[in-house]
CSV table of C-alpha atoms and ligand atoms in Angstrom, one decimal:
chain,number,residue,atom,x,y,z
A,1,UNK,CA,-15.1,40.8,22.7
A,2,UNK,CA,-18.4,41.6,20.9
A,3,UNK,CA,-16.3,44.3,18.9
A,4,UNK,CA,-13.5,42.1,18.2
A,5,UNK,CA,-15.8,39.6,17.3
A,6,UNK,CA,-17.4,42.0,14.8
A,7,UNK,CA,-14.2,43.4,13.4
A,8,UNK,CA,-13.3,39.6,12.4
A,9,UNK,CA,-16.4,38.6,11.2
A,10,UNK,CA,-16.4,41.7,8.9
A,11,UNK,CA,-13.1,40.9,7.6
A,12,UNK,CA,-13.9,37.6,6.5
A,13,UNK,CA,-17.5,38.7,5.1
A,14,UNK,CA,-15.8,41.2,3.1
A,15,UNK,CA,-13.6,38.6,1.5
A,16,UNK,CA,-16.7,36.4,0.9
A,17,UNK,CA,-18.6,39.3,-0.9
A,18,UNK,CA,-15.1,39.7,-3.0
A,19,UNK,CA,-15.5,36.0,-3.6
A,20,UNK,CA,-19.1,35.9,-4.7
A,21,UNK,CA,-18.6,38.8,-7.0
A,22,UNK,CA,-16.0,37.1,-8.9
A,23,UNK,CA,-12.6,38.5,-7.9
A,24,UNK,CA,-11.8,35.3,-6.3
A,25,UNK,CA,-14.1,32.4,-7.7
A,26,UNK,CA,-14.3,29.0,-6.7
A,27,UNK,CA,-11.3,26.7,-8.3
A,28,UNK,CA,-12.8,24.2,-11.1
A,29,UNK,CA,-12.1,20.8,-9.6
A,30,UNK,CA,-8.8,19.6,-10.3
A,31,UNK,CA,-7.8,16.2,-12.2
A,32,UNK,CA,-6.2,14.8,-9.2
A,33,UNK,CA,-6.2,15.6,-5.4
A,34,UNK,CA,-4.5,18.4,-4.0
A,35,UNK,CA,-3.7,19.7,-0.4
A,36,UNK,CA,-3.2,23.6,0.9
A,37,UNK,CA,-1.5,24.0,3.9
A,38,UNK,CA,-2.8,26.7,6.1
A,39,UNK,CA,-0.8,28.5,9.0
A,40,UNK,CA,-2.4,29.2,12.3
A,41,UNK,CA,0.8,30.0,14.3
A,42,UNK,CA,2.7,28.3,17.2
A,43,UNK,CA,2.8,26.9,20.7
A,44,UNK,CA,5.8,27.8,22.5
A,45,UNK,CA,7.0,27.5,26.1
A,46,UNK,CA,6.1,24.1,26.4
A,47,UNK,CA,7.7,21.7,28.8
A,48,UNK,CA,9.2,18.5,27.2
A,49,UNK,CA,8.7,16.6,30.1
A,50,UNK,CA,4.8,16.5,29.1
A,51,UNK,CA,6.2,14.6,26.3
A,52,UNK,CA,8.5,12.4,28.2
A,53,UNK,CA,11.5,14.1,26.8
A,54,UNK,CA,14.5,16.3,28.4
A,55,UNK,CA,15.1,19.4,26.2
A,56,UNK,CA,18.5,18.5,25.2
A,57,UNK,CA,16.8,15.6,23.2
A,58,UNK,CA,14.6,17.6,21.2
A,59,UNK,CA,15.8,19.3,18.1
A,60,UNK,CA,13.0,21.9,18.6
A,61,UNK,CA,10.5,22.2,21.4
A,62,UNK,CA,8.1,24.6,19.9
A,63,UNK,CA,5.3,23.5,17.9
A,64,UNK,CA,3.5,25.0,14.8
A,65,UNK,CA,-0.2,24.9,14.5
A,66,UNK,CA,-1.3,24.3,10.9
A,67,UNK,CA,-4.7,23.4,9.1
A,68,UNK,CA,-5.1,21.5,5.6
A,69,UNK,CA,-7.7,21.3,2.7
A,70,UNK,CA,-7.7,18.5,0.7
A,71,UNK,CA,-9.3,19.0,-2.7
A,72,UNK,CA,-10.4,16.3,-4.8
A,73,UNK,CA,-12.3,16.0,-8.1
A,74,UNK,CA,-15.6,15.0,-6.5
A,75,UNK,CA,-15.3,17.4,-3.4
A,76,UNK,CA,-13.1,18.8,-0.3
A,77,UNK,CA,-12.2,17.9,3.3
A,78,UNK,CA,-11.2,20.5,5.5
A,79,UNK,CA,-8.7,18.6,8.4
A,80,UNK,CA,-8.6,20.4,11.6
A,81,UNK,CA,-9.2,24.2,12.1
A,82,UNK,CA,-6.6,26.0,13.9
A,83,UNK,CA,-6.1,26.8,17.6
A,84,UNK,CA,-7.6,30.5,17.8
A,85,UNK,CA,-11.1,31.2,16.5
A,86,UNK,CA,-11.0,34.2,14.0
A,87,UNK,CA,-13.2,36.1,15.7
A,88,UNK,CA,-10.3,36.6,18.3
A,89,UNK,CA,-8.1,38.6,15.8
A,90,UNK,CA,-8.8,42.5,16.1
A,91,UNK,CA,-8.5,42.8,12.5
A,92,UNK,CA,-5.4,44.9,12.3
A,93,UNK,CA,-2.9,42.3,11.2
A,94,UNK,CA,-1.7,41.9,15.0
A,95,UNK,CA,-1.2,38.4,16.5
A,96,UNK,CA,-3.3,36.9,18.9
A,97,UNK,CA,-1.6,35.6,22.3
A,98,UNK,CA,-3.8,33.3,24.2
A,99,UNK,CA,-1.5,31.3,26.8
A,100,UNK,CA,1.0,29.0,24.8
A,101,UNK,CA,-0.5,29.9,21.7
A,102,UNK,CA,0.4,32.5,19.3
A,103,UNK,CA,-2.0,32.9,16.4
A,104,UNK,CA,-0.6,34.7,13.5
A,105,UNK,CA,-3.3,34.5,10.9
A,106,UNK,CA,-6.8,33.9,10.8
A,107,UNK,CA,-8.0,30.9,9.0
A,108,UNK,CA,-10.9,31.5,6.8
A,109,UNK,CA,-9.2,34.1,4.8
A,110,UNK,CA,-6.4,31.9,4.1
A,111,UNK,CA,-9.3,29.4,2.7
A,112,UNK,CA,-11.0,32.1,0.6
A,113,UNK,CA,-7.6,33.0,-0.9
A,114,UNK,CA,-7.2,29.5,-2.2
A,115,UNK,CA,-10.5,29.8,-3.6
A,116,UNK,CA,-13.1,27.9,-1.3
A,117,UNK,CA,-15.3,29.3,1.1
A,118,UNK,CA,-16.2,27.5,4.4
A,119,UNK,CA,-19.6,26.7,3.2
A,120,UNK,CA,-18.6,25.1,-0.1
A,121,UNK,CA,-16.5,22.6,2.2
A,122,UNK,CA,-18.1,19.2,1.5
A,123,UNK,CA,-16.4,17.2,4.4
A,124,UNK,CA,-14.6,18.1,7.9
A,125,UNK,CA,-12.7,16.2,10.2
A,126,UNK,CA,-10.6,16.8,13.1
A,127,UNK,CA,-7.6,14.8,14.3
A,128,UNK,CA,-8.9,15.3,17.6
A,129,UNK,CA,-11.1,17.2,19.9
A,130,UNK,CA,-7.9,19.1,21.5
A,131,UNK,CA,-8.4,22.7,21.6
A,132,UNK,CA,-5.5,23.6,19.4
A,133,UNK,CA,-7.4,21.9,16.4
A,134,UNK,CA,-10.7,23.0,16.9
A,135,UNK,CA,-10.6,26.7,16.8
A,136,UNK,CA,-12.8,27.2,13.7
A,137,UNK,CA,-14.4,24.2,14.0
A,138,UNK,CA,-18.1,25.8,14.2
A,139,UNK,CA,-17.4,27.5,10.7
A,140,UNK,CA,-17.4,23.9,8.8
A,141,UNK,CA,-20.9,22.7,10.5
A,142,UNK,CA,-22.4,22.9,7.0
A,143,UNK,CA,-19.9,20.3,5.9
A,144,UNK,CA,-20.5,16.5,6.4
A,145,UNK,CA,-18.3,16.1,9.6
A,146,UNK,CA,-16.4,12.8,9.9
A,147,UNK,CA,-16.0,11.7,13.4
A,148,UNK,CA,-15.2,8.3,15.4
A,149,UNK,CA,-18.2,7.6,17.5
A,150,UNK,CA,-16.1,7.5,21.0
A,151,UNK,CA,-14.7,10.7,19.8
A,152,UNK,CA,-18.1,12.4,19.4
A,153,UNK,CA,-19.3,10.9,22.4
A,154,UNK,CA,-16.5,12.7,24.6
A,155,UNK,CA,-16.8,15.9,23.1
A,156,UNK,CA,-20.5,16.2,23.8
A,157,UNK,CA,-20.2,14.7,27.3
A,158,UNK,CA,-22.0,16.4,30.1
A,159,UNK,CA,-18.8,18.1,31.3
A,160,UNK,CA,-15.8,17.1,29.0
A,161,UNK,CA,-12.4,17.2,30.8
A,162,UNK,CA,-9.0,17.8,29.4
A,163,UNK,CA,-7.5,20.2,26.8
A,164,UNK,CA,-10.7,21.2,25.4
A,165,UNK,CA,-13.0,23.9,24.1
A,166,UNK,CA,-16.7,22.8,23.9
A,167,UNK,CA,-17.7,26.4,22.5
A,168,UNK,CA,-15.4,26.3,19.6
A,169,UNK,CA,-17.1,23.2,18.0
A,170,UNK,CA,-20.6,23.5,19.2
A,171,UNK,CA,-22.2,24.0,16.1
A,172,UNK,CA,-21.1,20.3,15.0
A,173,UNK,CA,-23.5,18.8,17.1
A,174,UNK,CA,-26.1,19.2,14.4
A,175,UNK,CA,-24.1,19.0,11.6
A,176,UNK,CA,-25.0,16.1,9.1
A,177,UNK,CA,-22.3,13.2,10.2
A,178,UNK,CA,-20.6,10.5,9.1
A,179,UNK,CA,-20.5,8.7,12.2
A,180,UNK,CA,-17.6,5.9,12.4
A,181,UNK,CA,-17.4,3.0,14.8
A,182,UNK,CA,-13.4,3.0,15.3
A,183,UNK,CA,-13.0,2.3,11.6
A,184,UNK,CA,-11.7,3.8,8.2
A,185,UNK,CA,-13.5,6.1,5.7
A,186,UNK,CA,-12.7,6.1,2.3
A,187,UNK,CA,-14.0,9.7,1.6
A,188,UNK,CA,-14.3,9.9,-2.0
A,189,UNK,CA,-14.6,6.4,-2.9
A,190,UNK,CA,-11.6,6.0,-4.9
A,191,UNK,CA,-9.1,5.4,-2.2
A,192,UNK,CA,-7.1,8.6,-2.7
A,193,UNK,CA,-8.1,10.3,0.3
A,194,UNK,CA,-8.8,7.8,3.6
A,195,UNK,CA,-9.5,9.0,6.9
A,196,UNK,CA,-8.0,6.5,9.4
A,197,UNK,CA,-9.0,5.7,12.7
A,198,UNK,CA,-6.0,5.9,14.9
A,199,UNK,CA,-7.3,6.1,18.7
A,200,UNK,CA,-4.9,6.6,21.8
A,201,UNK,CA,-4.0,10.1,22.3
A,202,UNK,CA,-7.8,10.7,22.2
A,203,UNK,CA,-10.6,8.0,22.2
A,204,UNK,CA,-11.3,8.8,18.5
A,205,UNK,CA,-8.1,10.2,17.0
A,206,UNK,CA,-7.8,10.5,13.2
A,207,UNK,CA,-5.1,10.9,10.5
A,208,UNK,CA,-6.0,11.3,6.8
A,209,UNK,CA,-4.0,9.3,4.0
A,210,UNK,CA,-3.8,11.0,0.5
A,211,UNK,CA,-2.4,9.6,-2.5
A,212,UNK,CA,-1.2,12.6,-4.7
A,213,UNK,CA,-0.2,12.4,-8.4
A,214,UNK,CA,2.8,13.9,-8.2
A,215,UNK,CA,4.4,14.1,-4.6
A,216,UNK,CA,3.0,10.4,-3.8
A,217,UNK,CA,1.5,9.2,-0.6
A,218,UNK,CA,1.2,11.4,2.5
A,219,UNK,CA,-0.3,10.8,5.6
A,220,UNK,CA,-1.5,13.9,7.6
A,221,UNK,CA,-0.7,12.7,11.1
A,222,UNK,CA,-2.5,15.1,13.5
A,223,UNK,CA,-1.1,14.3,16.8
A,224,UNK,CA,-0.1,10.7,16.4
A,225,UNK,CA,3.3,12.2,17.2
A,226,UNK,CA,4.3,15.5,18.3
A,227,UNK,CA,8.0,15.5,17.7
A,228,UNK,CA,9.9,13.4,15.2
A,229,UNK,CA,12.0,12.0,18.3
A,230,UNK,CA,8.7,10.4,19.2
A,231,UNK,CA,9.0,8.1,16.2
A,232,UNK,CA,12.5,7.2,16.7
A,233,UNK,CA,12.5,6.7,20.4
A,234,UNK,CA,8.7,4.9,20.9
A,235,UNK,CA,8.3,7.4,23.6
A,236,UNK,CA,4.3,8.6,24.4
A,237,UNK,CA,3.2,11.8,25.7
A,238,UNK,CA,2.3,12.2,29.5
A,239,UNK,CA,-1.3,13.1,28.9
A,240,UNK,CA,-2.4,10.2,26.1
A,241,UNK,CA,-5.8,8.7,26.7
A,242,UNK,CA,-4.9,5.7,26.0
A,243,UNK,CA,-0.9,4.8,25.8
A,244,UNK,CA,-1.7,1.2,24.5
A,245,UNK,CA,-3.8,2.2,21.8
A,246,UNK,CA,-1.6,4.9,20.8
A,247,UNK,CA,1.2,2.3,20.3
A,248,UNK,CA,-1.0,0.3,18.3
A,249,UNK,CA,-2.2,3.1,16.2
A,250,UNK,CA,1.6,4.2,15.6
A,251,UNK,CA,2.4,0.7,14.2
A,252,UNK,CA,-0.4,0.5,12.4
A,253,UNK,CA,0.5,3.9,10.3
A,254,UNK,CA,4.2,3.0,10.3
A,255,UNK,CA,3.2,0.1,8.2
A,256,UNK,CA,1.0,2.4,6.2
A,257,UNK,CA,4.0,4.4,5.6
A,258,UNK,CA,6.3,1.5,4.9
A,259,UNK,CA,3.9,-0.1,2.5
A,260,UNK,CA,3.0,3.0,0.4
A,261,UNK,CA,6.7,4.7,0.6
A,262,UNK,CA,4.5,7.8,2.3
A,263,UNK,CA,5.5,10.9,3.7
A,264,UNK,CA,4.1,11.6,7.2
A,265,UNK,CA,3.5,15.1,8.4
A,266,UNK,CA,3.3,15.8,12.2
A,267,UNK,CA,1.0,18.5,12.3
A,268,UNK,CA,2.9,20.4,15.1
A,269,UNK,CA,6.4,19.6,13.3
A,270,UNK,CA,8.5,22.9,12.2
A,271,UNK,CA,10.6,21.4,10.0
A,272,UNK,CA,8.2,19.4,8.3
A,273,UNK,CA,5.7,22.5,7.4
A,274,UNK,CA,9.0,25.0,7.0
A,275,UNK,CA,9.6,23.1,4.0
A,276,UNK,CA,6.1,22.8,2.5
A,277,UNK,CA,4.5,25.6,0.2
A,278,UNK,CA,1.8,27.5,1.9
A,279,UNK,CA,-1.9,28.2,0.6
A,280,UNK,CA,-2.4,29.7,-2.2
A,281,UNK,CA,0.1,27.5,-3.2
A,282,UNK,CA,-0.7,23.8,-3.2
A,283,UNK,CA,0.9,20.3,-3.1
A,284,UNK,CA,-0.4,17.7,-5.8
B,1,ZN,ZN1,-2.1,19.2,19.3
């Protein structure tokens, strides 16, 4: 593992060095917000019963794993961090398979290709602490971490249970932190990028609402839903932290979507992301 780690680290270090040498300079701040979409791979072999569905009720059972960088005139917000740490890649282009997760591309090189190094990221937020979202969270410990208090308390409890890999986010413990008490946070102060508290899937699940000048409003929905069919049937996964809170959070976000004529991007939805340009292209 040490050798793999070194190889993965060397790959990223080489790209970062190219960046600071001017081959890939950081982008000038754009005039309006942009979203970069990063691909982290897939989750396959899931049992639809976990989500209270029968196989034939779902168009697509498999998941994609995505992460996003929101670039605003006044800074950047990284949302989620992939399923597999970049250090697990061998550096030879081969995918990493860990259980149901297949990671096709390391995350940081995609970020660097968009023109941003992890140390330049202003804010970092997780939709929630499940391990398919925290893979590279440690890389963003220099950013200001936006987190709900109940979520953070769970993450740093003595022995947190569930779909959780504390080693992948341990560095956040000492990050500068914007601690929220089940509340929203207008990240850049102009209403265009808002972290919204949506508890239920986990104690402090969050989504991000972004107002784009051209495309309009978009909600990065994390795991508020896993399948589009959850929106139409109202079904809730079997492993929600608090199903009643999930229902309230979903109703609140559906109202936001309605009021703002917003798109809702379910982070694991294959069809949604197949239709989106991927970094270094962006959506604005
Ligand atoms: Zn997930």
